[in-house]
Amino acid sequence: LDQISRNAAQARQMQLTKPQGALGDLERLAVRLAGMQGRACPGADRVSIAVFAADHGVAAEGVSAYPQAVTGQMIVNFSRGGAAISVAAKALDAHLRVYNLGTVTALEPLAGVEDQVIAPQTGNLAREAAMTQAQLVQAMNVGRLAVEQAQAREAVIDIFIGGEMGIGNTTPATALAAALMGLPVTDLVGPGTGIDGAGIARKVAVIERALALHKPQPVDPLEMLRCLGGFEIAALCGAYLQCAQQGVPVLVDGFICTVAALLGCRLQPQLGDWLLFSHCSAEPGYARLLDHLPSFPLLDLGMRLGEGSGAAVAIPLLRMACTLHAQMSTFEEAAVSGASL
Amino acid sequence: LDQISRNAAQARQMQLTKPQGALGDLERLAVRLAGMQGRACPGADRVSIAVFAADHGVAAEGVSAYPQAVTGQMIVNFSRGGAAISVAAKALDAHLRVYNLGTVTALEPLAGVEDQVIAPQTGNLAREAAMTQAQLVQAMNVGRLAVEQAQAREAVIDIFIGGEMGIGNTTPATALAAALMGLPVTDLVGPGTGIDGAGIARKVAVIERALALHKPQPVDPLEMLRCLGGFEIAALCGAYLQCAQQGVPVLVDGFICTVAALLGCRLQPQLGDWLLFSHCSAEPGYARLLDHLPSFPLLDLGMRLGEGSGAAVAIPLLRMACTLHAQMSTFEEAAVSGASL
């Protein structure tokens, strides 16, 4: 982080024609981004979005409302521009690239989709490790690659967004959240894309079985990720760590991305300095994550879609924060009197 | 409201490629706007902002951190493009017009500022009525005029935003809030632009004196507005009522605008159907308004600037809600499987 730029931004905020602090979080956002980007007037125009998609062996346990075929179908939908993240990326003039880490239905080559298939799906975490060591490394490297590719395309990335798609993936994310925070599964589990009460009970039992089988240890977050994670969750974690290393600010999406970010922070605590959080997910486990995050989410709109969609929705707030910061007049420029009391 | 368009929008939301409800408030926004605008695919591109500015006799009681000259200075700042609302309006490609209802410092003609001076300031509500009956009518008519002028400029206004500027105006707004909700002043009063503890105690005493003097009656909100209000607060109320009459959706800004909207709802309960609320103001009284609003605010970013700035910051959310609603593929179009459980 660049403390000189951060301090310059802070000093500028105090001179703009408004009561101090009156723009609330927008002021803090501009100041934080200044420190990350090393510019007294930061920006959020150049946004790069990578969506990581993969299938999950644990779907066999009946933990999702949707069939596994939807993962592949949604990759096609991303490519054709019909999914929420595709529409949002276009509206934001952001670059969107999809990474296919492996789906149960084979896919033809698709525009905007990069084939990085590791396996058709992960192992069923209720019965075995989700990934081998080699698969874990491979998945995390796809995340790193996505950031490298984004940086190769554009000289500067103002904000990186990671998204995810994978039928069943709130189950590994909830298992990881329980292991990372040491909380009971019942405190965290939720409906995901929309399972009913019986489905939720089944999901609790599946995650408890997985935790009893793998006995995840807080001191070894990578092993936790290998046993309980998913290809796209590992890729997100790898992407976030690469962003921190490269000095690229990250806007973290909802529940699954936030679990990947929290895991990344356990591996590399300085990652937290590079993370902004877009929104409170409606997935119940998110509320329990809040105490463990290095900063607070911007929005609370009851969103629970994934794909990076919540982060995309928050981008205009970052842009507005930067525009106000850069373009408002100072008290001196505008000849406005300061506070008298 | 157009129930056919609203129902068509609701039906469309259920067909889009996402779990039902996964876009949270963005879905509800698109559906509500459809009902207001009478189109199954609503929009938020054409935004019209009117900022009403005026001075307050009660400033003589020492209730603000800033000198009264700042009201006029900020009108100049609006005109020159340096204020938060000017910068935001430009970023949003929204039309901004400022209405000067009367300031203690006389102003030269300014670009984008309409001279509608009623008096240099209101009466000091702690000692006398803020307005005469004629002044109240005149102020409300400036609000109506602003909506008429906006409609004359553009064939269709998707969203109307009212803003306010007036040193001391959290004092009349808090007095009105206390009278409207029947709550103790100490539950509502806050620092406004930034007074300290002694200033807040003074503000409480001033408002309590005003309430004891005028004895506002819930059955007569207009008389309440006349005795305790301000020119810009009355103009906002008039503008909102005109919007409801003309079928123009309103995005209500923070504490002062929300008090004006609540007052408008007492005069005409159907106004509530046309109101969207942009953000929770950091002014403490706002939290007590929440129970009385017809719908919930979108953002909670600790903003407390006024000018319509919070509403402007929320416009991109409305635009994103409309864009996702219009452009996402349906399950059928994308050949994505529906929920199986």
XYZ file of C-alpha atoms in Angstrom:
682
model
C 0.000 0.000 0.000
C 1.131 3.505 -0.811
C 0.721 5.573 2.365
C 1.709 8.820 0.627
C -1.133 8.532 -1.900
C -3.492 7.443 0.842
C -2.605 10.448 2.986
C -2.904 12.791 0.008
C -6.381 11.420 -0.694
C -7.336 11.795 2.959
C -6.130 15.406 2.953
C -8.067 16.105 -0.241
C -11.293 14.669 1.232
C -10.986 17.152 4.107
C -10.813 20.091 1.687
C -13.800 19.203 -0.516
C -16.963 21.327 -0.251
C -18.949 19.167 2.177
C -18.985 18.654 5.924
C -16.165 16.280 6.887
C -17.280 12.672 6.605
C -20.616 13.582 4.975
C -20.019 11.201 2.060
C -19.578 8.334 4.537
C -18.220 5.118 3.062
C -17.633 6.815 -0.304
C -14.876 8.877 1.319
C -13.283 5.819 2.935
C -13.485 3.954 -0.386
C -11.676 6.712 -2.286
C -8.979 6.899 0.393
C -8.473 3.112 0.505
C -8.324 2.860 -3.294
C -5.777 5.696 -3.383
C -3.528 3.663 -1.094
C -3.975 0.509 -3.178
C -3.534 2.152 -6.569
C -0.770 4.551 -5.552
C -2.610 7.608 -6.893
C -4.111 10.458 -4.885
C -7.073 10.336 -7.281
C -7.898 6.641 -7.768
C -10.207 5.137 -10.384
C -12.576 2.218 -10.927
C -13.080 2.471 -14.684
C -10.959 -0.482 -15.797
C -12.690 -3.506 -14.295
C -11.669 -7.075 -15.066
C -14.032 -9.935 -14.199
C -13.069 -13.620 -14.175
C -15.793 -16.189 -13.543
C -14.565 -19.628 -12.474
C -16.941 -22.520 -13.140
C -16.752 -26.149 -12.036
C -18.857 -29.104 -10.959
C -18.931 -30.757 -7.549
C -18.960 -34.444 -6.675
C -21.014 -33.651 -3.588
C -23.975 -32.805 -5.845
C -24.633 -36.588 -5.797
C -25.855 -36.130 -2.207
C -28.830 -34.023 -3.370
C -27.645 -30.717 -1.894
C -28.826 -28.414 -4.721
C -32.197 -27.430 -6.161
C -30.773 -27.599 -9.690
C -29.320 -30.510 -11.749
C -25.552 -30.484 -12.401
C -26.169 -29.902 -16.108
C -26.928 -26.277 -15.199
C -23.232 -25.536 -14.568
C -22.400 -26.231 -18.213
C -25.602 -24.578 -19.439
C -24.756 -21.436 -17.533
C -21.239 -21.366 -19.030
C -22.960 -21.276 -22.423
C -25.270 -18.543 -21.106
C -22.239 -16.525 -19.915
C -20.713 -16.877 -23.387
C -23.887 -15.790 -25.172
C -24.384 -12.758 -22.918
C -27.641 -13.797 -21.247
C -26.511 -14.342 -17.655
C -26.627 -11.631 -14.969
C -22.843 -11.214 -14.918
C -22.695 -10.978 -18.722
C -25.345 -8.256 -18.788
C -23.727 -6.391 -15.881
C -20.228 -6.618 -17.387
C -21.481 -5.159 -20.647
C -23.340 -2.364 -18.832
C -20.139 -1.533 -16.913
C -17.902 -1.826 -19.972
C -15.908 -4.350 -17.947
C -13.888 -7.207 -19.401
C -15.408 -10.627 -18.659
C -13.657 -13.955 -19.096
C -14.959 -17.357 -17.994
C -12.670 -20.197 -16.883
C -14.086 -23.707 -17.187
C -12.317 -25.874 -14.612
C -14.408 -28.937 -15.341
C -18.086 -29.790 -15.782
C -19.935 -33.107 -15.901
C -21.292 -32.200 -19.325
C -18.573 -31.699 -21.932
C -18.659 -28.307 -23.671
C -17.752 -27.227 -27.191
C -15.313 -24.304 -27.463
C -17.153 -21.081 -26.614
C -16.368 -17.409 -27.159
C -15.044 -15.781 -23.984
C -14.626 -19.131 -22.223
C -11.186 -20.523 -21.495
C -10.852 -24.274 -21.254
C -8.870 -25.153 -18.116
C -10.522 -28.463 -17.335
C -9.029 -30.327 -14.383
C -11.658 -33.105 -14.121
C -15.390 -33.422 -14.824
C -16.025 -32.684 -11.163
C -14.402 -32.736 -7.728
C -14.473 -35.776 -5.461
C -17.557 -36.031 -3.212
C -16.292 -34.338 -0.063
C -18.695 -36.331 2.108
C -16.794 -39.503 1.112
C -13.332 -38.459 -0.049
C -11.099 -35.431 -0.528
C -12.553 -32.971 -3.061
C -9.173 -32.668 -4.795
C -5.794 -34.315 -5.001
C -2.806 -32.149 -4.133
C -2.015 -31.793 -7.837
C -5.588 -30.733 -8.637
C -5.536 -28.143 -5.860
C -2.354 -26.598 -7.216
C -3.732 -26.703 -10.745
C -6.974 -24.970 -9.705
C -5.184 -22.244 -7.741
C -2.910 -21.683 -10.720
C -5.918 -21.100 -12.981
C -6.827 -18.237 -10.657
C -3.317 -16.830 -10.885
C -3.421 -17.250 -14.671
C -6.693 -15.320 -14.883
C -5.093 -12.319 -13.166
C -1.974 -12.590 -15.339
C -4.104 -12.712 -18.484
C -6.141 -9.715 -17.330
C -2.927 -7.775 -16.691
C -1.552 -8.785 -20.097
C -4.700 -7.440 -21.788
C -4.717 -4.081 -20.026
C -1.769 -2.071 -18.752
C -3.604 -1.262 -15.532
C -6.534 -2.979 -13.825
C -8.328 -0.691 -11.387
C -10.477 -3.453 -9.877
C -10.480 -7.251 -10.179
C -13.702 -9.199 -9.620
C -13.834 -12.966 -9.256
C -17.089 -14.814 -9.793
C -18.144 -18.434 -9.483
C -20.618 -20.908 -10.939
C -20.965 -24.506 -9.818
C -24.135 -26.362 -8.892
C -23.803 -27.450 -5.259
C -21.029 -25.026 -4.364
C -22.600 -23.521 -1.256
C -21.996 -26.960 0.314
C -18.156 -26.874 0.053
C -18.199 -23.137 0.861
C -20.255 -23.751 4.026
C -17.998 -26.665 5.028
C -14.961 -24.396 4.640
C -16.666 -21.572 6.553
C -17.474 -23.926 9.440
C -13.897 -25.216 9.483
C -12.312 -21.754 9.192
C -14.431 -20.146 11.910
C -14.957 -23.181 14.154
C -18.727 -22.721 14.090
C -21.509 -25.344 14.057
C -22.763 -26.199 10.554
C -26.333 -25.406 11.582
C -25.278 -21.781 12.256
C -24.112 -21.406 8.673
C -26.075 -23.584 6.289
C -28.651 -22.019 3.961
C -30.829 -22.700 0.942
C -28.204 -21.895 -1.703
C -30.077 -21.645 -4.998
C -33.270 -22.646 -3.200
C -33.535 -26.048 -1.487
C -36.373 -26.613 0.970
C -36.283 -27.609 4.651
C -35.629 -31.312 3.979
C -32.852 -30.365 1.580
C -31.258 -28.116 4.165
C -31.336 -30.928 6.758
C -29.655 -33.196 4.184
C -27.048 -30.493 3.471
C -26.263 -30.142 7.195
C -25.792 -33.910 7.521
C -23.554 -34.044 4.419
C -21.316 -31.210 5.668
C -21.122 -32.682 9.189
C -20.136 -36.033 7.669
C -17.418 -34.302 5.616
C -16.045 -32.453 8.651
C -15.989 -35.680 10.690
C -14.198 -37.466 7.857
C -11.534 -34.864 7.034
C -11.043 -33.292 10.500
C -9.863 -29.953 9.040
C -7.192 -28.170 11.108
C -7.148 -24.339 11.305
C -3.354 -24.414 11.034
C -3.525 -25.981 7.574
C -5.935 -23.982 5.415
C -4.558 -25.448 2.188
C -5.384 -28.997 3.288
C -8.814 -27.728 4.315
C -9.288 -26.298 0.825
C -8.088 -29.546 -0.788
C -10.456 -31.767 1.191
C -13.549 -29.554 1.418
C -13.255 -27.063 -1.455
C -13.967 -26.965 -5.142
C -11.981 -26.137 -8.260
C -13.589 -22.685 -8.605
C -13.136 -21.903 -4.905
C -9.426 -22.789 -5.141
C -9.137 -20.709 -8.319
C -10.716 -17.703 -6.578
C -8.286 -18.089 -3.693
C -5.358 -18.250 -6.116
C -6.630 -15.221 -8.029
C -7.029 -13.119 -4.885
C -3.518 -13.999 -3.683
C -2.110 -13.087 -7.084
C -3.949 -9.737 -6.979
C -2.424 -8.929 -3.586
C 1.015 -9.846 -4.910
C 0.535 -7.670 -7.989
C -1.075 -4.788 -6.109
C -4.465 -5.102 -7.807
C -7.513 -4.122 -5.686
C -10.110 -6.889 -5.406
C -13.857 -6.415 -5.070
C -15.085 -9.628 -3.417
C -18.551 -10.960 -4.353
C -20.895 -12.908 -2.033
C -20.777 -15.955 0.219
C -18.608 -18.330 -1.810
C -16.102 -15.690 -2.904
C -15.902 -14.333 0.633
C -15.094 -17.805 1.983
C -12.336 -18.094 -0.652
C -11.062 -14.646 0.395
C -11.112 -15.569 4.084
C -9.157 -18.711 3.279
C -6.675 -16.608 1.310
C -6.280 -14.286 4.320
C -5.384 -17.302 6.483
C -2.682 -18.211 3.976
C -1.452 -14.630 3.582
C -2.814 -12.118 6.134
C -1.733 -9.098 4.051
C -4.299 -10.131 1.419
C -6.889 -8.326 3.591
C -5.353 -4.961 2.662
C -6.318 -5.536 -0.986
C -9.900 -6.640 -0.468
C -13.100 -4.628 -0.756
C -16.372 -6.448 -0.060
C -19.318 -5.713 -2.310
C -22.420 -6.957 -0.524
C -23.987 -8.948 2.289
C -25.170 -12.157 0.708
C -28.641 -13.355 1.674
C -27.109 -16.806 2.245
C -27.412 -17.097 6.052
C -23.768 -18.076 6.603
C -22.623 -14.705 5.320
C -23.742 -12.925 8.501
C -21.329 -15.082 10.487
C -18.461 -14.229 8.142
C -18.840 -10.498 8.865
C -16.879 -10.641 12.133
C -13.958 -12.247 10.340
C -13.637 -9.838 7.414
C -10.944 -7.164 7.245
C -13.536 -4.561 6.087
C -17.297 -4.223 5.653
C -19.469 -4.911 2.597
C -20.980 -1.929 0.772
C -24.423 -3.197 -0.158
C -27.160 -5.193 1.549
C -29.757 -5.861 -1.130
C -30.658 -9.467 -0.354
C -28.662 -10.732 -3.348
C -27.604 -14.402 -3.507
C -26.855 -15.121 -7.160
C -23.095 -15.527 -7.352
C -21.304 -15.217 -10.734
C -19.638 -12.053 -9.378
C -22.973 -10.277 -9.889
C -23.076 -8.521 -6.508
C -19.577 -7.151 -7.014
C -20.550 -5.914 -10.472
C -23.587 -4.131 -8.997
C -21.284 -2.360 -6.507
C -18.841 -1.068 -9.154
C -20.859 2.114 -9.841
C -20.482 3.036 -6.147
C -16.702 2.775 -6.453
C -16.809 4.829 -9.622
C -18.978 7.481 -7.989
C -16.662 7.580 -4.967
C -13.675 8.172 -7.291
C -15.477 10.752 -9.451
C -16.661 12.789 -6.457
C -13.172 12.589 -4.960
C -11.514 13.809 -8.146
C -14.008 16.385 -9.399
C -15.559 18.146 -6.405
C -14.224 21.625 -5.651
C -12.284 22.409 -2.500
C -13.515 25.055 -0.070
C -10.730 27.322 -1.342
C -11.480 26.777 -5.053
C -15.190 27.435 -4.511
C -14.717 30.257 -1.961
C -17.083 28.512 0.436
C -16.717 29.306 4.152
C -15.631 26.503 6.493
C -17.286 25.444 9.728
C -17.567 28.326 12.213
C -18.560 26.458 15.372
C -49.934 2.388 -10.905
C -50.207 0.038 -13.855
C -50.858 -3.446 -12.453
C -50.642 -5.092 -15.887
C -47.082 -3.844 -16.454
C -46.191 -4.702 -12.882
C -47.490 -8.259 -13.262
C -45.722 -8.660 -16.612
C -42.459 -7.560 -14.983
C -43.026 -9.969 -12.095
C -43.657 -12.824 -14.532
C -40.518 -11.937 -16.488
C -38.387 -11.934 -13.319
C -39.504 -15.517 -12.650
C -38.288 -16.634 -16.089
C -34.818 -15.084 -16.024
C -31.785 -17.380 -15.698
C -31.240 -17.136 -11.939
C -32.793 -18.730 -8.875
C -36.029 -16.921 -8.053
C -35.377 -13.906 -5.856
C -31.581 -14.211 -6.189
C -31.235 -10.580 -7.309
C -33.018 -9.486 -4.127
C -34.039 -5.826 -4.017
C -32.994 -5.349 -7.656
C -35.890 -7.599 -8.680
C -38.353 -5.714 -6.491
C -37.078 -2.400 -7.860
C -37.601 -3.446 -11.473
C -41.105 -4.695 -10.690
C -42.093 -1.546 -8.774
C -40.715 0.726 -11.502
C -42.629 -1.255 -14.122
C -45.852 -0.534 -12.246
C -45.002 3.158 -11.914
C -43.823 3.684 -15.491
C -46.431 1.482 -17.154
C -43.842 -0.567 -19.041
C -42.929 -4.213 -18.475
C -39.282 -3.205 -18.978
C -38.802 0.040 -17.019
C -35.831 2.400 -17.202
C -33.844 4.821 -15.085
C -31.837 6.585 -17.778
C -33.675 9.916 -17.849
C -33.084 11.400 -14.421
C -34.151 14.919 -13.482
C -32.708 16.539 -10.353
C -34.051 19.720 -8.741
C -32.164 21.188 -5.780
C -34.131 23.643 -3.638
C -32.070 26.116 -1.598
C -33.137 28.553 1.088
C -32.038 30.167 4.327
C -33.571 29.715 7.765
C -34.351 32.314 10.408
C -33.651 29.728 13.097
C -29.957 29.852 12.182
C -29.844 32.889 14.521
C -30.140 30.426 17.421
C -26.711 28.929 16.643
C -27.957 25.522 15.466
C -25.467 24.975 12.617
C -21.722 24.504 12.391
C -21.590 26.732 9.293
C -22.422 30.427 8.755
C -25.567 31.242 6.733
C -23.433 32.676 3.921
C -22.662 29.067 2.945
C -26.171 28.571 1.506
C -25.530 31.220 -1.152
C -21.923 30.114 -1.644
C -23.088 26.572 -2.279
C -25.637 27.764 -4.851
C -22.694 29.310 -6.700
C -20.801 26.019 -6.260
C -23.781 24.082 -7.713
C -23.804 26.420 -10.693
C -20.060 26.088 -11.318
C -20.156 22.284 -11.083
C -18.015 21.821 -7.964
C -20.564 20.487 -5.487
C -21.205 16.777 -4.920
C -24.604 16.886 -6.631
C -23.166 18.764 -9.638
C -20.400 16.185 -10.075
C -22.810 13.278 -9.585
C -25.405 14.715 -11.989
C -22.756 15.095 -14.676
C -21.468 11.547 -14.097
C -25.033 10.235 -14.407
C -25.858 12.413 -17.426
C -28.808 13.670 -15.364
C -30.387 17.086 -15.712
C -29.741 19.341 -12.714
C -31.555 22.587 -11.949
C -31.254 24.661 -8.786
C -34.123 26.726 -7.354
C -33.151 29.638 -5.121
C -36.063 30.284 -2.763
C -34.247 32.955 -0.813
C -30.863 33.449 0.824
C -29.547 36.032 3.274
C -26.813 36.958 0.800
C -28.151 38.284 -2.501
C -26.944 36.380 -5.572
C -26.201 37.496 -9.118
C -27.934 35.512 -11.900
C -26.219 32.124 -12.262
C -26.283 29.462 -14.962
C -28.561 26.553 -14.041
C -30.056 28.451 -11.095
C -33.636 29.668 -11.202
C -34.492 32.714 -9.123
C -37.672 32.005 -7.129
C -36.898 34.134 -4.111
C -39.686 34.292 -1.524
C -37.768 36.119 1.219
C -34.144 36.312 2.399
C -34.960 33.629 4.974
C -37.854 32.044 6.873
C -39.069 33.322 10.209
C -37.238 31.948 13.259
C -39.448 28.991 14.150
C -38.418 29.181 17.810
C -40.107 32.614 18.017
C -42.647 32.800 15.183
C -44.099 30.815 12.295
C -41.445 29.945 9.690
C -43.761 31.060 6.870
C -46.932 32.979 6.223
C -49.722 31.092 4.514
C -48.882 32.881 1.250
C -45.196 31.976 1.524
C -46.047 28.326 2.165
C -48.195 28.172 -0.957
C -45.525 29.989 -2.950
C -42.803 27.557 -1.791
C -44.880 24.458 -2.555
C -45.648 25.890 -5.976
C -41.934 26.244 -6.733
C -41.698 22.459 -6.185
C -44.620 21.880 -8.547
C -43.039 24.248 -11.072
C -39.752 22.339 -10.941
C -41.517 19.111 -11.929
C -43.482 20.906 -14.658
C -40.294 22.437 -16.045
C -38.556 19.046 -15.980
C -41.485 17.513 -17.864
C -41.472 20.352 -20.387
C -37.758 19.736 -21.083
C -38.043 15.985 -21.580
C -40.976 14.006 -22.916
C -40.521 11.346 -20.233
C -38.780 11.504 -16.864
C -37.866 8.052 -15.567
C -36.885 9.273 -12.084
C -37.221 12.596 -10.270
C -34.775 13.512 -7.491
C -35.271 16.436 -5.150
C -32.346 17.843 -3.205
C -31.971 20.584 -0.623
C -29.437 23.107 0.629
C -30.024 25.447 3.553
C -27.765 26.108 6.525
C -29.662 25.102 9.651
C -32.252 22.954 7.878
C -31.903 19.829 10.005
C -33.520 21.932 12.762
C -36.870 22.473 10.969
C -36.700 18.916 9.579
C -36.202 17.471 13.066
C -38.997 19.647 14.461
C -41.331 18.349 11.721
C -40.204 14.742 12.303
C -40.937 15.052 16.040
C -44.355 16.550 15.312
C -45.248 14.030 12.584
C -44.227 10.960 14.587
C -45.047 12.218 18.088
C -41.556 11.397 19.338
C -39.361 13.258 21.854
C -36.906 15.687 20.238
C -33.983 14.006 22.017
C -34.764 10.765 20.128
C -34.311 12.540 16.795
C -31.839 15.381 17.019
C -28.358 15.003 15.505
C -25.234 16.916 14.534
C -26.464 18.006 11.065
C -23.388 19.310 9.257
C -21.359 18.763 12.419
C -22.220 20.660 15.621
C -20.722 19.450 18.908
C -22.439 18.325 22.113
C -23.195 21.849 23.344
C -24.625 22.693 19.917
C -26.853 19.626 20.005
C -28.176 20.574 23.461
C -28.925 24.069 22.095
C -30.669 22.535 19.061
C -32.845 20.328 21.298
C -33.866 23.363 23.384
C -34.654 25.409 20.254
C -36.837 22.679 18.756
C -38.625 22.032 22.044
C -39.319 25.756 22.323
C -40.727 25.764 18.784
C -42.977 22.773 19.464
C -44.260 24.380 22.700
C -44.939 27.618 20.836
C -46.696 26.216 17.755
C -48.372 23.126 19.263
C -48.433 21.273 15.906
C -51.451 19.022 15.373
C -51.109 15.718 13.454
C -54.455 16.409 11.746
C -53.070 19.563 10.105
C -49.754 18.755 8.413
C -49.864 21.881 6.264
C -50.026 24.139 9.310
C -47.166 22.100 10.788
C -45.140 22.732 7.633
C -45.980 26.438 7.702
C -44.925 26.925 11.335
C -41.937 24.568 11.548
C -40.719 24.058 7.970
C -38.562 25.877 5.484
C -38.990 27.133 1.945
C -36.965 24.240 0.482
C -38.790 21.652 2.599
C -42.147 22.969 1.396
C -40.863 22.989 -2.191
C -39.764 19.345 -1.873
C -43.193 18.431 -0.538
C -44.875 20.242 -3.434
C -42.575 18.573 -5.961
C -43.229 15.079 -4.609
C -47.002 15.611 -4.671
C -46.786 16.863 -8.243
C -44.743 13.775 -9.219
C -47.393 11.471 -7.768
C -50.101 13.377 -9.637
C -48.145 13.171 -12.895
C -47.089 9.534 -12.399
C -43.368 10.297 -12.120
C -41.349 7.946 -9.839
C -39.449 9.774 -7.090
C -36.146 8.730 -5.567
C -36.112 10.365 -2.128
C -32.767 11.537 -0.703
C -31.828 11.587 3.018
C -33.211 12.961 6.276
C -34.644 16.306 5.184
C -36.145 15.012 1.932
C -37.603 12.008 3.732
C -39.316 14.280 6.270
C -40.763 16.275 3.356
C -41.921 13.007 1.755
C -43.492 11.783 4.999
C -45.320 15.085 5.297
C -46.495 14.695 1.707
C -47.798 11.207 2.523
C -49.870 12.674 5.385
C -51.409 15.116 2.919
C -51.922 12.489 0.207
C -51.387 8.862 1.285
C -51.148 7.613 -2.316
C -47.891 9.546 -2.658
C -46.199 6.553 -0.986
C -46.797 4.444 -4.098
C -44.514 6.761 -6.100
C -41.626 6.941 -3.657
C -38.365 5.011 -3.650
C -35.899 5.756 -0.838
C -32.227 5.968 -1.700
C -30.314 5.639 1.545
C -30.282 5.591 5.317
C -28.963 8.966 6.372
C -26.369 8.995 9.143
C -28.415 11.780 10.802
C -29.716 9.934 13.891
C -33.366 10.907 13.349
C -33.460 8.925 10.108
C -33.528 5.604 11.964
C -36.799 6.646 13.601
C -38.328 7.558 10.238
C -37.812 4.012 8.925
C -40.931 2.604 10.630
C -43.053 5.285 8.975
C -41.851 4.883 5.391
C -43.866 3.079 2.724
C -40.727 1.213 1.522
C -37.113 0.699 2.555
C -33.996 2.635 1.555
C -31.506 0.940 -0.787
C -28.166 2.061 0.606
C -26.637 2.457 4.039
C -23.278 4.125 3.476
C -23.240 6.601 6.361
C -23.975 9.520 4.029
C -25.335 12.807 5.458
C -24.611 15.458 2.838
C -27.988 16.366 1.393
C -28.206 18.175 -1.991
C -29.849 15.001 -3.374
C -26.414 13.382 -3.361
C -27.474 10.090 -1.764
C -30.264 9.663 -4.305
C -27.820 10.360 -7.130
C -25.443 7.709 -5.768
C -28.314 5.180 -5.817
C -29.298 5.836 -9.446
C -26.794 3.288 -10.855
C -28.520 0.592 -8.777
C -31.845 1.441 -10.393
C -30.206 1.431 -13.809
C -28.571 -1.938 -13.141
C -31.889 -3.364 -11.916
C -33.575 -2.227 -15.151
C -30.743 -3.436 -17.403
C -30.620 -6.904 -15.809
C -34.412 -7.100 -16.008
C -34.480 -6.198 -19.704
C -31.388 -7.983 -20.996
C -30.984 -11.260 -19.098
C -32.037 -14.393 -20.962
C -34.973 -16.485 -19.841
C -34.503 -20.179 -18.974
C -36.217 -21.016 -22.262
C -34.106 -18.670 -24.421
C -30.885 -19.980 -22.863
C -31.995 -23.636 -22.694
C -31.044 -23.759 -19.009
C -32.759 -26.376 -16.840
C -35.040 -25.169 -14.054
C -35.014 -26.244 -10.413
C -35.409 -30.005 -10.006
C -36.038 -30.272 -6.277
